[in-house]
Amino acid sequence: DEKVTRIFEAPKATLRLLRSLKQGTEGSVSNIDAERPERSFLPSLGLSNRTTIAGGVEEEEGYEATAKDDADDDTASSLQVELPTERDLGVITLWPEVRKLFGHHYEVVCVASTITPTGIVIVASACKARDVENASIMIFEVQSGRCLQVLKGGHRSTVVSLSFSSDGQYLASAGRDRRLCLWRWRSVDQKDAAGDKAGGGDELFYLASAVDSAHKRIIWCVHFCPSDPSILVSGARDGFAKIWQIAQSDEGGNDIEMSELHKIEPS
C-alpha cells in the first residue's frame, strides 16, 4: 500500500508493437513521439522501471528487438506484423515510470484518468479515509504532477471507485458511505459565473448531483458506458447492479440529476 500515485509512459517499442498489430486499420498508431524512451528496464535494486539510456546501461539481458531502432518510418505499409517471443514480450511491454503524484495522507485506494475538454490529461485519486477530511478526491495534472483541485463534500468515508465519462465531462465516485456522486466539468461560462463567488472560478469540477443510499451496502464499483457518457452502472456488496442515467433537471438551467433506469438482482 502506497500513498503515492505512479505515472507510466508507453515506450516506443510498445507503440510500434501496437501499430504493427493494427496495421491497415483505422485506429493504427501513426505517430510516435521522438522524445519517448525506446524501452525500459527494471534495475536489480530498483523499486520501479527506468528508461533505457543511450551509452550503455543495465538492461534486461537477452532482449532481441523485434522492431529495428532505425525503422522510424511511420507508414503502416512499411511495417510487417512480427510478433515477439514470450521472452522479448516482457521487455517490450515494460513501461518506464515518469512521474509520482503526492498529496494523500493515507494509502491510495482508487485512480482514474481522462483527457479534459480542454485537452489536459488528468488523474483523479482517492485514499483510505479515517475521517471526513480525507474522504476527498484529488485531481492532478499528469504533465506537471501538480494538484489542480481537491473535491470535498461528496463523501463521508473512503471513496473506493472512480470513473470518468468518455467525453471527460463527468467524474463518478462511490464508496463505503453508499453514496453515489457525480462531479461535472465546469465550462468556461460556468467558471466565469462562479468567479463572482469566493474562488469558484478556479475549480475544474463541482458536485452536480448525488444519490444517498444508492445501494443497501458498500458500493464497490462504478463505471461509465464507453459509448454513452450519460449512462453509468454501479455494483455493490448487496449483490445488485444498477444502471443510472444522467439527465437535465426539470428545474432547467445547469442542474442535472441521476435516475435509476434498471436494477439487476442477484440470482
GROMACS .gro file of C-alpha atoms in nm, residues 10-33 36 71-79 95:
model
   35
   10ALA     CA    1   0.441   0.379  -2.308
   11PRO     CA    2   0.785   0.336  -2.471
   12LYS     CA    3   0.844   0.334  -2.847
   13ALA     CA    4   0.881  -0.044  -2.853
   14THR     CA    5   0.530  -0.090  -2.713
   15LEU     CA    6   0.375   0.162  -2.953
   16ARG     CA    7   0.547   0.002  -3.252
   17LEU     CA    8   0.412  -0.336  -3.147
   18LEU     CA    9   0.058  -0.198  -3.118
   19ARG     CA   10   0.092  -0.026  -3.456
   20SER     CA   11   0.204  -0.346  -3.625
   21LEU     CA   12  -0.087  -0.539  -3.472
   22LYS     CA   13  -0.330  -0.277  -3.603
   23GLN     CA   14  -0.165  -0.247  -3.944
   24GLY     CA   15  -0.412  -0.138  -4.205
   25THR     CA   16  -0.683  -0.044  -3.953
   26GLU     CA   17  -0.824   0.298  -3.887
   27GLY     CA   18  -0.704   0.301  -3.527
   28SER     CA   19  -0.338   0.232  -3.602
   29VAL     CA   20  -0.073   0.437  -3.423
   30SER     CA   21   0.070   0.663  -3.693
   31ASN     CA   22   0.297   0.898  -3.499
   32ILE     CA   23   0.546   0.817  -3.227
   33ASP     CA   24   0.684   1.099  -3.015
   36ARG     CA   25   0.970   0.888  -2.585
   71ALA     CA   26   1.272   0.175  -3.852
   72ASP     CA   27   1.126   0.516  -3.784
   73ASP     CA   28   0.912   0.520  -4.094
   74ASP     CA   29   0.562   0.577  -3.956
   75THR     CA   30   0.375   0.449  -4.260
   76ALA     CA   31   0.179   0.134  -4.182
   77SER     CA   32   0.271  -0.016  -4.519
   78SER     CA   33   0.641  -0.031  -4.423
   79LEU     CA   34   0.574  -0.244  -4.116
   95TRP     CA   35   0.661   0.087  -1.925
   0.00000   0.00000   0.00000
